[in-house]
């Protein structure tokens, strides 16, 4: 009911009684979206504190120091996660160089670099090599700085002998040659150590090591569906996941709980494009079969 004022009287008009009034849609009131509060960060706190004359310089310095620690911790965590993912993506590297003296093979730095650089670059890493002061005059200290795009960097070092002596103790190199050879050896060894590369536990140009990856691989070595050997990091990850998965299956209260677990393990976690079980099935089929058998034993149904 709406009241309209005319010149002589007030007339009440009932709009609901008008023809077609019942079919007229109600016009909703405009909705104003709620404003989400700006997230409070350490930088916000520092900014407010810097404008507050009651906050002394010592407190402001402590806030800045806390901010730097939080940044450093975050960068270090990002570094560690990227390192784990990079190592998971790396495979065993075949030797490419013959040692005529020992009639054996080894992997050169060029082979290692060719296999690893595209992978570690993709995960945000950059390597820089240098030399430093060694503790002994007949040694060369090889340095490697591993930087990550998240801001964290880590230093690695390796002291290599550079006396120019051969296996029998005689002089086989000049001092200059020995220094260059030691630096080259150190650069290659550091690259292997940093990314835990599988070429052979001992890589000394074939001196005392077979260098043949297939020969070094034991009968229990893990391979993916394409027959490639897994890196030691990926192998350990697969075995650890399998052990925990079988334990969870065997300790579950009932078969329905195991089925729920299986469904969850086939979902890719946040930030990943592959689920744990899918990763295991491709990278370690033998371990996947163990999980599959445990599942079928407990649930009584096929995988």
Coordinates of C-alpha atoms in Angstrom, one line a residue:
X1 CA 0.0 0.0 0.0
X2 CA 1.5 3.3 -1.1
X3 CA 0.1 6.8 -0.2
X4 CA 0.2 9.5 -2.9
X5 CA -0.6 13.1 -2.0
X6 CA -2.7 15.0 -4.5
X7 CA -3.8 18.6 -4.4
X8 CA -6.9 17.9 -2.4
X9 CA -6.4 14.6 -0.6
X10 CA -4.2 11.7 0.1
X11 CA -5.1 8.7 -2.0
X12 CA -4.0 5.1 -1.0
X13 CA -3.1 2.9 -3.9
X14 CA -2.6 -0.8 -3.5
X15 CA -0.1 -1.9 -6.1
X16 CA -0.5 -5.6 -5.3
X17 CA -4.1 -5.5 -6.6
X18 CA -3.0 -4.2 -10.0
X19 CA -3.3 -6.6 -12.9
X20 CA 0.0 -8.5 -13.5
X21 CA 1.4 -7.3 -10.2
X22 CA 1.8 -10.9 -8.9
X23 CA 4.1 -11.7 -11.8
X24 CA 6.4 -8.8 -11.4
X25 CA 9.7 -10.0 -10.1
X26 CA 11.1 -8.5 -7.0
X27 CA 14.1 -6.3 -7.6
X28 CA 16.9 -7.4 -5.2
X29 CA 18.7 -4.8 -3.3
X30 CA 22.3 -4.2 -4.5
X31 CA 24.8 -6.3 -2.6
X32 CA 28.0 -4.6 -1.6
X33 CA 30.8 -7.2 -1.3
X34 CA 32.5 -7.4 2.0
X35 CA 36.0 -6.0 2.0
X36 CA 38.5 -8.5 3.2
X37 CA 41.0 -7.1 5.7
X38 CA 44.5 -6.6 4.4
X39 CA 46.7 -9.4 5.7
X40 CA 49.0 -8.4 8.5
X41 CA 52.6 -9.2 7.8
X42 CA 55.8 -8.3 9.5
X43 CA 56.4 -5.6 6.9
X44 CA 53.0 -4.0 7.8
X45 CA 54.0 -4.1 11.5
X46 CA 57.4 -2.6 10.7
X47 CA 55.8 0.1 8.6
X48 CA 53.4 1.1 11.3
X49 CA 56.1 0.9 14.0
X50 CA 58.3 3.3 11.9
X51 CA 55.5 5.9 12.0
X52 CA 54.9 5.6 15.7
X53 CA 57.2 8.0 17.7
X54 CA 56.7 5.8 20.8
X55 CA 58.6 2.9 19.2
X56 CA 62.3 3.2 19.9
X57 CA 65.0 2.3 17.4
X58 CA 66.0 -0.9 19.3
X59 CA 62.6 -2.4 18.9
X60 CA 62.5 -1.4 15.2
X61 CA 65.9 -3.1 14.7
X62 CA 64.6 -6.3 16.3
X63 CA 61.5 -6.2 14.1
X64 CA 63.8 -5.8 11.0
X65 CA 66.0 -8.7 12.2
X66 CA 62.9 -10.9 12.7
X67 CA 61.8 -10.0 9.1
X68 CA 65.2 -11.1 7.7
X69 CA 65.1 -14.4 9.6
X70 CA 61.6 -15.2 8.3
X71 CA 62.7 -14.4 4.8
X72 CA 65.8 -16.5 5.1
X73 CA 63.9 -19.5 6.6
X74 CA 61.3 -19.3 3.8
X75 CA 64.1 -19.1 1.1
X76 CA 65.9 -22.1 2.7
X77 CA 62.7 -24.2 2.7
X78 CA 62.1 -23.3 -1.0
X79 CA 65.7 -24.3 -1.7
X80 CA 65.4 -27.7 0.0
X81 CA 62.1 -28.5 -1.7
X82 CA 63.5 -27.6 -5.1
X83 CA 66.6 -29.6 -4.5
X84 CA 64.5 -32.7 -3.6
X85 CA 62.4 -32.3 -6.8
X86 CA 65.5 -31.7 -9.0
X87 CA 67.2 -34.9 -7.6
X88 CA 64.0 -36.8 -8.1
X89 CA 64.0 -35.8 -11.8
X90 CA 67.6 -36.9 -12.4
X91 CA 68.6 -40.3 -13.7
X92 CA 71.7 -42.3 -13.6
X93 CA 74.3 -41.0 -16.0
X94 CA 76.2 -43.3 -18.4
X95 CA 80.0 -43.0 -18.7
X96 CA 81.3 -41.4 -21.9
X97 CA 85.1 -41.4 -21.6
X98 CA 87.6 -44.2 -21.9
X99 CA 90.6 -44.4 -19.7
X100 CA 93.2 -46.1 -21.9
X101 CA 95.5 -46.9 -18.9
X102 CA 92.9 -48.9 -16.9
X103 CA 90.8 -50.0 -19.9
X104 CA 87.7 -48.6 -18.3
X105 CA 85.2 -45.8 -18.6
X106 CA 84.1 -42.8 -16.6
X107 CA 81.7 -39.8 -16.9
X108 CA 83.3 -36.5 -17.8
X109 CA 82.1 -33.2 -16.5
X110 CA 80.6 -32.4 -19.9
X111 CA 78.4 -35.6 -19.7
X112 CA 77.3 -34.7 -16.2
X113 CA 76.6 -31.1 -17.1
X114 CA 74.7 -32.1 -20.2
X115 CA 72.4 -34.4 -18.2
X116 CA 71.9 -32.1 -15.2
X117 CA 71.9 -28.5 -16.3
X118 CA 68.5 -28.5 -18.0
X119 CA 67.0 -30.1 -14.9
X120 CA 68.5 -28.0 -12.1
X121 CA 68.0 -24.8 -14.2
X122 CA 64.3 -25.7 -14.5
X123 CA 64.0 -25.9 -10.7
X124 CA 65.6 -22.5 -10.2
X125 CA 69.3 -23.4 -9.5
X126 CA 72.5 -21.8 -10.8
X127 CA 76.0 -23.1 -10.1
X128 CA 79.2 -21.0 -9.9
X129 CA 82.6 -22.6 -9.5
X130 CA 85.8 -21.0 -8.1
X131 CA 88.9 -21.9 -6.2
X132 CA 90.0 -20.9 -2.7
X133 CA 92.9 -21.3 -0.2
X134 CA 93.6 -24.9 0.5
X135 CA 94.9 -26.1 3.9
X136 CA 98.0 -27.7 2.2
X137 CA 100.4 -26.3 -0.4
X138 CA 100.0 -29.3 -2.7
X139 CA 96.2 -29.1 -2.7
X140 CA 93.6 -27.2 -4.6
X141 CA 90.3 -26.1 -2.9
X142 CA 87.4 -26.2 -5.4
X143 CA 84.4 -24.1 -4.4
X144 CA 80.8 -24.2 -5.8
X145 CA 78.1 -21.8 -4.9
X146 CA 74.6 -23.1 -5.5
X147 CA 72.1 -20.3 -5.8
X148 CA 68.3 -20.6 -6.0
X149 CA 65.9 -18.1 -7.4
X150 CA 64.1 -18.1 -4.0
X151 CA 67.0 -16.2 -2.5
X152 CA 68.9 -18.9 -0.6
X153 CA 72.4 -20.0 -1.6
X154 CA 74.7 -22.7 -0.3
X155 CA 78.5 -23.1 -0.5
X156 CA 80.2 -26.4 -1.2
X157 CA 84.0 -27.1 -1.1
X158 CA 86.3 -30.0 -1.9
X159 CA 90.1 -30.2 -1.4
X160 CA 91.9 -32.1 -4.2
X161 CA 95.5 -33.2 -4.3
X162 CA 97.6 -31.3 -6.9
X163 CA 101.1 -32.7 -6.3
X164 CA 101.5 -34.1 -9.9
X165 CA 102.3 -37.6 -8.6
X166 CA 101.2 -40.7 -10.3
X167 CA 99.9 -44.0 -8.8
X168 CA 103.5 -45.2 -8.2
X169 CA 104.7 -41.9 -6.6
X170 CA 106.6 -40.5 -9.6
X171 CA 106.1 -37.1 -11.2
X172 CA 103.7 -37.4 -14.1
X173 CA 102.5 -33.8 -14.4
X174 CA 103.9 -30.3 -14.1
X175 CA 102.6 -28.1 -11.3
X176 CA 100.4 -26.2 -13.7
X177 CA 98.9 -29.4 -15.2
X178 CA 98.4 -30.9 -11.8
X179 CA 96.5 -27.8 -10.6
X180 CA 94.3 -27.8 -13.7
X181 CA 93.6 -31.5 -13.3
X182 CA 92.8 -31.1 -9.6
X183 CA 90.4 -28.3 -10.3
X184 CA 88.7 -30.3 -13.1
X185 CA 88.4 -33.3 -10.9
X186 CA 87.0 -31.2 -8.1
X187 CA 84.4 -29.5 -10.3
X188 CA 83.2 -32.9 -11.5
X189 CA 83.1 -34.5 -8.0
X190 CA 81.3 -31.5 -6.5
X191 CA 78.6 -31.6 -9.2
X192 CA 78.0 -35.3 -8.4
X193 CA 78.0 -34.7 -4.6
X194 CA 75.6 -31.7 -4.8
X195 CA 72.9 -33.5 -6.7
X196 CA 73.7 -37.1 -5.5
X197 CA 74.3 -38.3 -9.1
X198 CA 74.5 -42.0 -9.8
X199 CA 77.5 -42.8 -12.0
X200 CA 79.2 -45.1 -9.5
X201 CA 80.1 -44.7 -5.9
X202 CA 83.7 -44.1 -6.9
X203 CA 84.6 -42.0 -10.0
X204 CA 88.3 -41.7 -10.5
X205 CA 88.6 -41.9 -14.3
X206 CA 88.2 -45.6 -14.0
X207 CA 91.1 -46.1 -11.6
X208 CA 89.7 -48.6 -9.2
X209 CA 86.1 -48.3 -10.4
X210 CA 84.3 -50.1 -13.2
X211 CA 82.4 -47.0 -14.3
X212 CA 79.7 -49.1 -16.0
X213 CA 76.4 -48.2 -14.6
X214 CA 74.7 -51.4 -15.6
X215 CA 77.5 -53.4 -14.2
X216 CA 77.3 -51.6 -10.9
X217 CA 73.5 -52.0 -10.6
X218 CA 72.6 -54.9 -8.4
X219 CA 69.6 -57.2 -9.0
X220 CA 67.5 -55.1 -6.6
X221 CA 68.2 -51.8 -8.3
X222 CA 65.0 -49.9 -9.0
X223 CA 64.0 -49.0 -12.6
X224 CA 61.1 -47.1 -14.0
X225 CA 58.7 -48.4 -16.6
X226 CA 61.1 -47.5 -19.4
X227 CA 63.9 -49.5 -17.8
X228 CA 65.9 -46.6 -16.6
X229 CA 67.8 -46.8 -13.4
X230 CA 66.5 -44.5 -10.6
X231 CA 68.8 -42.1 -8.8
X232 CA 69.6 -43.0 -5.3
X233 CA 67.4 -40.2 -4.0
X234 CA 64.4 -41.5 -6.0
X235 CA 65.1 -45.1 -5.1
X236 CA 65.1 -44.2 -1.4
X237 CA 62.0 -42.2 -1.7
X238 CA 60.2 -45.1 -3.5
X239 CA 61.3 -47.6 -0.9
X240 CA 60.3 -45.4 2.0
X241 CA 56.9 -44.6 0.6
X242 CA 56.3 -48.3 -0.1
X243 CA 57.2 -49.3 3.5
X244 CA 54.9 -46.7 5.0
X245 CA 52.1 -47.5 2.6
X246 CA 52.2 -51.2 3.4
X247 CA 52.3 -50.4 7.1
X248 CA 49.3 -48.1 6.8
X249 CA 47.4 -50.8 4.9
X250 CA 48.1 -53.5 7.4
X251 CA 47.3 -51.4 10.4
X252 CA 44.0 -50.0 9.0
X253 CA 40.9 -50.8 11.0
X254 CA 38.9 -52.2 8.1
X255 CA 38.9 -52.6 4.3
X256 CA 36.8 -49.5 3.8
X257 CA 39.5 -47.4 5.4
X258 CA 42.1 -49.0 3.1
X259 CA 39.9 -48.1 0.1
X260 CA 39.6 -44.5 1.3
X261 CA 43.4 -44.4 1.7
X262 CA 43.9 -45.7 -1.9
X263 CA 41.5 -43.0 -3.3
X264 CA 43.4 -40.3 -1.5
X265 CA 46.8 -41.5 -2.6
X266 CA 45.7 -41.3 -6.3
X267 CA 45.0 -37.6 -5.8
X268 CA 47.8 -35.2 -6.7
X269 CA 48.8 -33.0 -3.7
X270 CA 48.7 -29.3 -3.9
X271 CA 51.5 -27.9 -6.0
X272 CA 52.1 -31.2 -7.8
X273 CA 50.7 -32.6 -11.0
X274 CA 51.1 -36.3 -10.1
X275 CA 49.7 -38.4 -7.3
X276 CA 51.9 -40.5 -5.0
X277 CA 50.7 -43.8 -6.3
X278 CA 50.9 -42.7 -9.9
X279 CA 54.5 -41.6 -9.3
X280 CA 55.3 -44.9 -7.7
X281 CA 53.6 -46.9 -10.5
X282 CA 55.7 -45.3 -13.2
X283 CA 59.1 -44.8 -11.4
X284 CA 59.2 -48.0 -9.3
X285 CA 56.8 -50.6 -10.7
X286 CA 58.3 -53.3 -8.5
X287 CA 57.5 -51.3 -5.3
X288 CA 54.1 -50.5 -6.7
X289 CA 53.3 -54.2 -7.0
X290 CA 54.1 -54.7 -3.3
X291 CA 51.6 -52.0 -2.3
X292 CA 49.1 -53.5 -4.7
X293 CA 49.4 -57.0 -3.2
X294 CA 49.1 -55.6 0.3
X295 CA 45.9 -53.8 -0.7
X296 CA 44.4 -56.9 -2.3
X297 CA 45.2 -59.1 0.7
X298 CA 43.5 -56.7 3.1
X299 CA 40.5 -55.7 1.1
X300 CA 39.9 -59.1 -0.7
X301 CA 39.3 -57.3 -4.0
X302 CA 41.4 -56.6 -7.1
X303 CA 43.3 -53.4 -7.3

